Coordinates of C-alpha atoms in Angstrom, one line a residue:
M20 CA 76.5 84.6 158.0
S21 CA 78.7 83.1 160.9
S22 CA 78.1 79.9 162.5
V23 CA 81.0 79.8 164.4
T24 CA 80.1 77.1 167.7
S25 CA 83.3 77.4 169.6
Q26 CA 82.7 79.1 173.3
S27 CA 85.1 81.6 175.2
T28 CA 84.8 84.3 177.9
A29 CA 84.1 87.6 177.3
A30 CA 87.1 90.3 177.9
P31 CA 86.6 91.9 181.2
R32 CA 84.5 95.3 181.0
T33 CA 83.7 98.0 183.8
P34 CA 80.3 99.5 184.5
Y35 CA 80.4 102.9 183.4
S36 CA 80.8 105.4 186.4
V37 CA 79.1 108.9 185.8
D38 CA 81.6 111.9 184.3
P39 CA 80.6 114.6 186.6
Q40 CA 80.5 116.7 184.0
I41 CA 77.6 114.6 182.4
L42 CA 75.9 114.3 186.1
E43 CA 76.0 118.3 185.8
V44 CA 74.5 118.2 182.3
V45 CA 71.8 115.6 182.9
R46 CA 70.7 116.9 186.3
E47 CA 70.8 120.6 184.1
A48 CA 68.2 119.2 182.0
A49 CA 66.0 117.7 184.4
A50 CA 66.1 121.1 186.4
Q51 CA 64.5 122.7 182.8
V52 CA 62.0 119.8 183.1
R53 CA 61.2 120.4 186.3
E54 CA 60.5 124.2 185.8
V55 CA 57.8 123.3 182.7
S56 CA 56.0 119.7 183.9
G57 CA 57.0 119.6 187.8
Q58 CA 58.7 118.0 190.2
R59 CA 57.4 114.2 189.6
I60 CA 58.1 114.0 185.9
G61 CA 61.5 116.1 186.1
D62 CA 62.4 113.3 189.2
M63 CA 61.6 110.5 187.0
V64 CA 63.6 112.5 183.8
E65 CA 66.6 112.8 185.7
R66 CA 66.3 108.7 187.1
A67 CA 66.0 107.6 183.8
L68 CA 68.8 109.4 182.4
L69 CA 71.0 108.6 185.0
R70 CA 69.5 104.9 185.0
T71 CA 70.8 104.7 181.2
L72 CA 74.2 105.3 181.8
T73 CA 74.6 103.6 185.3
D74 CA 72.2 100.5 184.7
T75 CA 73.1 99.5 180.8
I76 CA 76.7 100.8 179.8
T77 CA 80.1 98.7 180.6
L78 CA 83.2 99.7 179.3
G79 CA 86.0 97.7 177.7
E80 CA 89.7 98.1 177.6
D81 CA 89.1 98.9 173.6
G82 CA 87.6 102.0 174.5
S83 CA 84.1 101.1 173.1
A84 CA 80.8 100.8 175.3
F85 CA 78.5 98.0 175.5
V86 CA 74.6 98.6 176.1
I87 CA 72.4 96.1 176.9
T88 CA 68.4 96.7 176.7
G89 CA 67.9 96.7 180.5
D90 CA 65.8 93.7 181.3
I91 CA 68.1 91.4 178.6
P92 CA 71.9 90.8 178.7
A93 CA 72.5 91.8 175.2
M94 CA 72.9 95.0 172.9
W95 CA 70.9 95.6 169.9
L96 CA 72.0 97.9 167.1
R97 CA 68.3 99.2 167.2
D98 CA 68.0 100.1 170.8
S99 CA 71.3 101.2 171.6
T100 CA 70.5 103.7 169.2
T101 CA 67.6 105.1 170.6
Q102 CA 68.7 104.5 174.3
L103 CA 70.7 107.3 173.7
T104 CA 68.1 109.7 171.7
P105 CA 67.9 112.3 174.3
Y106 CA 71.2 112.7 175.3
L107 CA 72.1 113.9 171.9
R108 CA 70.6 117.4 172.9
L109 CA 73.4 117.5 175.3
L110 CA 75.9 116.5 173.7
E111 CA 77.9 120.0 172.4
D112 CA 77.8 121.2 176.0
C113 CA 79.9 118.1 177.2
E114 CA 82.6 116.4 175.7
P115 CA 82.9 113.6 177.9
L116 CA 79.0 112.9 176.8
A117 CA 79.9 112.5 173.5
D118 CA 82.7 110.4 174.2
L119 CA 80.8 108.3 175.7
V120 CA 78.2 108.3 172.8
A121 CA 81.3 107.3 170.6
A122 CA 81.9 104.7 172.1
V123 CA 78.9 103.2 171.7
V124 CA 79.3 104.3 168.1
R125 CA 82.4 102.1 168.1
R126 CA 80.8 99.4 169.6
Q127 CA 78.0 99.3 167.1
F128 CA 80.6 99.2 163.9
T129 CA 82.6 96.2 165.5
C130 CA 79.1 94.4 165.6
L131 CA 78.3 95.4 162.1
S132 CA 82.0 94.6 161.0
H133 CA 81.6 90.8 162.6
D134 CA 77.8 90.5 161.2
T135 CA 75.6 92.8 159.4
Y136 CA 72.5 90.2 159.5
A137 CA 72.6 90.2 163.4
N138 CA 69.9 92.4 165.2
A139 CA 71.8 91.8 168.9
F140 CA 74.8 90.7 170.0
N141 CA 76.6 89.8 173.4
D142 CA 79.0 91.2 175.2
G143 CA 82.2 88.9 173.5
P144 CA 82.1 85.5 172.2
T145 CA 79.8 84.6 175.4
G146 CA 77.7 81.9 173.7
G147 CA 74.4 83.3 174.9
H148 CA 71.4 83.4 172.7
H149 CA 68.1 84.2 173.0
E150 CA 67.3 80.3 171.5
P151 CA 70.2 78.3 171.4
R152 CA 68.8 76.3 168.6
D153 CA 68.6 78.8 166.4
L154 CA 70.2 78.3 162.6
C155 CA 73.1 80.4 163.8
T156 CA 75.3 79.8 166.9
D157 CA 77.4 82.5 166.5
P158 CA 78.7 83.0 170.2
H159 CA 79.2 86.7 169.4
V160 CA 75.5 86.5 168.3
W161 CA 72.7 86.7 170.5
E162 CA 70.0 86.4 167.2
Q163 CA 70.2 86.7 163.5
K164 CA 66.7 88.3 162.8
Y165 CA 67.5 90.5 159.7
E166 CA 65.9 93.6 160.3
I167 CA 66.5 96.8 157.8
D168 CA 66.9 99.3 161.4
S169 CA 69.8 97.2 162.6
L170 CA 71.8 98.6 159.7
A171 CA 70.3 102.3 159.4
Y172 CA 70.4 103.2 163.1
P173 CA 73.8 103.0 163.8
V174 CA 74.6 105.0 160.8
V175 CA 71.8 107.4 162.0
L176 CA 73.7 107.7 164.9
A177 CA 77.3 108.0 163.6
H178 CA 76.3 110.7 161.2
G179 CA 74.8 112.7 164.3
I180 CA 77.4 112.8 166.7
W181 CA 79.9 113.8 163.7
R182 CA 77.1 117.0 162.6
T183 CA 76.5 117.9 166.0
T184 CA 80.3 117.7 167.0
G185 CA 82.5 118.1 164.1
R186 CA 84.6 115.0 165.2
T187 CA 85.8 112.4 163.1
D188 CA 86.9 109.6 165.1
V189 CA 83.6 107.8 165.4
L190 CA 83.8 107.2 161.6
E191 CA 87.4 105.7 162.0
G192 CA 88.4 101.8 162.3
P193 CA 86.2 99.6 160.8
V194 CA 83.7 102.2 159.8
H195 CA 84.4 103.0 156.2
E196 CA 84.5 99.2 155.5
V197 CA 80.8 98.3 157.2
L198 CA 79.6 101.3 155.5
A199 CA 80.3 100.0 152.0
R200 CA 79.0 96.4 153.6
I201 CA 76.1 97.8 154.5
V202 CA 75.0 99.7 151.1
A203 CA 76.2 96.3 149.6
Q204 CA 73.6 94.4 151.5
L205 CA 70.7 96.9 151.1
R206 CA 71.5 96.4 147.6
R207 CA 71.6 92.6 147.6
E208 CA 68.4 92.2 149.6
Q209 CA 66.8 93.8 146.9
R210 CA 66.7 90.7 145.2
H211 CA 66.4 88.3 147.9
E212 CA 66.4 85.2 146.2
D213 CA 70.4 85.8 145.5
S214 CA 70.9 86.4 149.1
S215 CA 72.6 83.3 151.3
Y216 CA 70.8 85.2 154.5
R217 CA 68.4 82.1 156.1
F218 CA 66.4 82.2 159.8
V219 CA 65.5 78.9 161.4
R220 CA 64.3 78.8 164.5
P221 CA 62.2 76.0 166.0
S222 CA 59.1 78.0 167.7
P223 CA 55.4 77.4 168.1
L224 CA 55.1 80.9 167.1
P225 CA 55.2 81.8 163.6
T226 CA 56.5 85.1 164.0
E227 CA 59.3 84.2 165.7
S228 CA 60.9 82.2 162.6
L229 CA 61.1 82.4 158.6
T230 CA 58.5 80.3 156.0
H231 CA 60.2 78.5 153.3
E232 CA 63.1 77.0 155.1
G233 CA 64.1 80.3 156.7
R234 CA 63.9 82.4 153.5
G235 CA 60.5 83.9 154.2
T236 CA 57.3 84.1 151.8
P237 CA 57.6 84.9 147.9
T238 CA 58.1 88.6 147.1
A239 CA 59.1 90.3 143.7
F240 CA 61.1 92.9 142.8
T241 CA 60.0 96.7 143.3
G242 CA 63.5 98.6 144.0
M243 CA 62.9 98.0 147.8
T244 CA 65.4 96.1 150.2
W245 CA 63.8 92.8 151.8
S246 CA 63.8 92.8 155.6
G247 CA 63.1 89.1 157.2
F248 CA 62.0 91.1 160.4
R249 CA 59.9 94.1 162.2
P250 CA 61.6 96.4 164.5
S251 CA 59.1 94.3 166.7
D252 CA 61.6 91.5 166.1
D253 CA 58.7 90.0 165.0
A254 CA 58.8 87.9 161.4
C255 CA 57.3 90.0 158.8
T256 CA 54.3 89.2 156.8
F257 CA 55.3 90.4 153.7
H258 CA 58.9 91.3 153.2
Y259 CA 58.7 94.9 152.1
N260 CA 58.6 96.7 155.3
I261 CA 57.9 100.2 153.9
P262 CA 59.1 102.5 157.1
G263 CA 62.5 100.1 157.1
N264 CA 62.8 101.0 153.6
L265 CA 62.5 105.0 154.4
L266 CA 64.8 104.7 157.1
A267 CA 67.3 102.9 154.9
A268 CA 66.9 105.5 152.3
Q269 CA 67.7 108.3 154.7
A270 CA 70.6 106.4 156.5
L271 CA 72.0 105.9 152.5
R272 CA 71.9 109.7 152.4
A273 CA 73.8 109.9 155.6
I274 CA 76.5 107.6 154.3
A275 CA 76.6 109.9 151.1
E276 CA 77.3 112.6 153.2
I277 CA 80.3 110.7 155.6
A278 CA 81.8 109.3 152.5
E279 CA 81.8 112.1 150.3
E280 CA 82.7 114.8 152.6
A281 CA 84.7 112.5 155.4
L282 CA 85.9 109.6 153.8
A283 CA 86.9 110.9 150.2
D284 CA 85.0 108.0 148.6
A285 CA 83.0 109.5 146.0
A286 CA 81.9 106.0 144.4
L287 CA 80.6 104.8 147.6
A288 CA 78.9 108.8 148.1
A289 CA 77.3 108.4 144.4
E290 CA 75.6 104.5 145.1
A291 CA 74.6 105.3 148.6
R292 CA 72.7 108.0 146.8
A293 CA 71.5 106.1 143.9
L294 CA 70.6 103.5 146.3
S295 CA 68.3 105.8 148.5
Q296 CA 66.7 107.3 145.4
E297 CA 65.5 103.5 144.6
L298 CA 64.3 102.4 147.6
V299 CA 62.5 106.0 147.7
D300 CA 60.8 105.0 144.1
G301 CA 59.7 101.3 145.2
V302 CA 58.1 102.8 147.9
A303 CA 56.3 105.0 145.9
R304 CA 55.0 103.0 143.4
H305 CA 54.0 100.0 145.4
G306 CA 53.9 101.1 149.1
I307 CA 51.4 104.0 148.6
V308 CA 47.8 102.3 148.6
D309 CA 44.3 103.1 149.2
G310 CA 43.5 103.5 152.9
P311 CA 40.4 102.7 154.4
A312 CA 38.7 106.2 154.4
G313 CA 39.8 106.2 150.8
E314 CA 43.3 108.1 151.3
R315 CA 46.4 107.4 149.5
I316 CA 48.6 106.4 152.8
Y317 CA 51.9 104.4 153.3
A318 CA 51.0 100.2 153.8
Y319 CA 53.2 98.9 156.9
E320 CA 54.6 96.0 154.1
V321 CA 53.6 95.1 150.7
D322 CA 55.7 92.0 148.6
G323 CA 55.4 93.2 145.5
L324 CA 52.9 90.6 144.5
G325 CA 49.4 92.2 145.4
G326 CA 50.6 91.4 149.2
T327 CA 49.5 94.7 151.6
L328 CA 49.3 94.5 155.1
L329 CA 47.5 97.6 156.8
M330 CA 48.9 98.3 160.0
D331 CA 51.1 100.3 162.5
D332 CA 53.4 98.7 165.2
A333 CA 54.8 100.5 167.9
N334 CA 57.9 99.9 167.8
T335 CA 60.0 102.0 165.5
P336 CA 61.0 103.2 162.7
S337 CA 57.1 103.0 162.5
L338 CA 54.6 105.0 160.1
L339 CA 54.0 107.1 162.7
A340 CA 57.8 108.2 163.6
L341 CA 58.6 108.7 159.7
P342 CA 59.2 112.5 160.8
L343 CA 61.4 111.6 162.9
F344 CA 63.9 109.3 161.1
A345 CA 62.8 109.9 157.9
P346 CA 62.1 113.2 157.5
D347 CA 63.9 114.0 154.1
V348 CA 62.6 111.0 152.3
M349 CA 58.8 110.7 153.0
D350 CA 55.9 112.1 151.5
A351 CA 54.8 114.5 153.6
P352 CA 50.6 114.4 152.5
V353 CA 50.8 110.6 152.3
W354 CA 52.2 110.4 155.5
E355 CA 49.6 113.4 157.5
A356 CA 46.9 111.0 156.0
T357 CA 48.7 107.6 157.4
R358 CA 48.9 109.3 161.0
R359 CA 45.1 109.6 160.8
F360 CA 45.0 105.6 159.6
T361 CA 47.2 105.0 162.0
L362 CA 45.8 106.7 165.3
S363 CA 42.5 105.4 164.5
P364 CA 40.6 101.9 165.1
A365 CA 41.1 101.3 161.6
N366 CA 44.6 100.1 162.5
P367 CA 44.2 96.8 164.7
F368 CA 46.8 97.9 166.8
Y369 CA 45.5 100.6 168.2
F370 CA 43.6 100.4 171.5
E371 CA 41.5 102.3 173.2
G372 CA 40.6 102.1 176.9
T373 CA 39.5 104.4 180.0
V374 CA 43.4 105.0 180.8
A375 CA 44.7 105.7 177.4
S376 CA 44.5 105.1 173.8
G377 CA 47.5 104.7 171.1
V378 CA 49.6 102.3 169.2
G379 CA 50.5 98.6 170.2
S380 CA 52.2 95.7 168.8
P381 CA 51.4 92.2 167.7
H382 CA 54.3 91.5 170.1
T383 CA 52.5 92.3 172.9
L384 CA 49.0 91.3 174.3
P385 CA 45.9 92.6 172.6
G386 CA 45.2 95.7 174.4
Y387 CA 48.0 97.2 175.5
V388 CA 49.2 100.5 174.6
W389 CA 52.9 101.3 174.2
P390 CA 54.5 104.5 176.0
I391 CA 57.3 104.6 173.3
A392 CA 54.1 105.0 170.2
L393 CA 52.6 107.8 172.7
A394 CA 55.8 109.6 173.2
I395 CA 55.9 109.1 169.0
E396 CA 52.3 110.5 168.6
A397 CA 53.3 113.6 170.7
L398 CA 56.6 114.4 169.5
T399 CA 55.3 114.1 165.5
G400 CA 52.3 116.5 166.8
A401 CA 51.2 119.6 167.9
A402 CA 53.5 121.6 170.1
A403 CA 50.1 122.2 172.4
D404 CA 49.4 118.3 172.6
R405 CA 52.8 117.5 174.4
P406 CA 52.6 118.4 177.7
R407 CA 49.1 116.6 178.5
M408 CA 50.6 113.3 176.7
L409 CA 53.8 113.7 178.8
E410 CA 51.7 113.9 182.0
L411 CA 49.7 110.5 180.7
I412 CA 53.2 108.7 180.1
A413 CA 54.1 109.6 183.7
A414 CA 50.7 108.4 184.7
T415 CA 51.4 104.9 183.7
D416 CA 54.2 104.1 185.6
A417 CA 52.0 102.5 188.2
G418 CA 53.8 103.0 191.0
T419 CA 57.2 101.9 189.8
G420 CA 59.0 105.1 188.4
N421 CA 59.7 103.2 185.2
I422 CA 58.4 103.8 181.8
H423 CA 57.5 99.9 180.4
E424 CA 57.3 98.3 177.2
S425 CA 53.1 98.6 177.5
F426 CA 49.9 98.5 179.8
H427 CA 46.5 97.8 179.6
A428 CA 44.9 101.1 178.0
S429 CA 42.4 100.5 181.1
D430 CA 44.7 99.6 183.5
A431 CA 48.2 100.5 184.4
T432 CA 49.1 98.0 186.2
R433 CA 48.8 95.6 184.1
F434 CA 52.1 95.9 182.0
S435 CA 54.9 94.2 180.4
R436 CA 58.6 94.4 181.9
P437 CA 59.2 95.7 185.1
W438 CA 61.9 98.3 183.1
F439 CA 62.8 99.1 179.4
S440 CA 65.7 101.8 178.7
W441 CA 64.3 102.7 175.7
A442 CA 60.7 103.5 176.9
D443 CA 62.6 105.9 179.8
S444 CA 64.3 107.1 176.6
M445 CA 61.7 108.3 174.6
F446 CA 59.9 109.6 178.1
C447 CA 63.0 111.4 178.3
E448 CA 62.9 113.0 174.7
L449 CA 59.5 113.9 175.0
A450 CA 60.1 115.6 178.3
L451 CA 63.0 117.4 176.8
Q452 CA 61.2 118.6 173.8
V453 CA 58.4 120.2 175.7
A454 CA 61.1 122.1 177.9
E455 CA 62.3 123.3 174.7
D456 CA 59.1 124.5 173.1
A457 CA 58.2 126.4 176.5
Q458 CA 61.4 127.9 176.4
A459 CA 61.5 128.9 172.4
A460 CA 57.7 130.0 173.6
G461 CA 59.2 132.0 176.4
R462 CA 57.6 130.8 179.4

């Protein structure tokens, strides 16, 4: 962890100007959506896909791409991956788009090479911070909330573009070293008492800091890896986050493939595979519990000392999203039972209203449903239900044309965040999947 306090300005960056070939591919994708889902949804998809490119991405002289969340001038490692999710479907037909995704991967790994515990970074050493009184004062770091998914998502993105396009330039630079550091850190945090990581933030909100002088609540060894915070950026109640561990297990498998096939590092591949299995085994022993309906389900968090939290959160990785982010390491029957729990009042963050019913988050007000979770619910459910869910999400924009972070389940005009690029992207991902479903069905 760095505690650098000096300030300096960021290197000049240029707002991204959409390449004509990318523009054509985006418009073609939106046209396919219009054929299936109608003019309004197709127009929303086209605007959202272009808005993420033009309003969140800047290019650096080093060839990297910096991605803000939309309404916050910082780059989250998680968000910058999920914001690009719908574009991954279009890579094979558009080399400039693959170049852009590769530029984002380059920046993600540059961030990780600087600090593997931070979740969000500035565009250079600007000194910007979510909270200037944080223990970490590194001018490169927006905030240093350690979340497992911050390590895993860039790996998933790099692996995805490598597998989709065959290009290996995304694995150059600091990538090899960073992959080894990721494995070592996930291993180290199996025994958090041996870690030097601390997070202290002066705040009246208990979810904004870690207890026990920044160490977090006590845990016992389980084979899983520790996380300070959830994908929502809220502090964990119990520090073995189950969806985070399963995403990490999936990412470790990706590291093993990259190390073996592209980096000729058999030792790293073996260590990544071994650790992946340890995480999966730890989840099986400690993270699968009896649910309210008597079924074996995944807990959201445990501590190895008997503490168990039954809930799910809209932010991903979530339990609901496991088939999308951890398909090779999840237990399918357990997940199916968990899905039934997540999409029921037994989940304390499942909200029902006259406009919509779905998963919300302790990160937002009670009664507020997240469009991201609605999209995940559709993408992990039956194809026949997806068009209805797509129309529902589109109808909750409150006339703004943007997909919001959350909205009240009985009044979509009450929403959080006027523009949230991640929500836009998950809406687009669902719309593109609905169009693909229709094509596969011959409609």
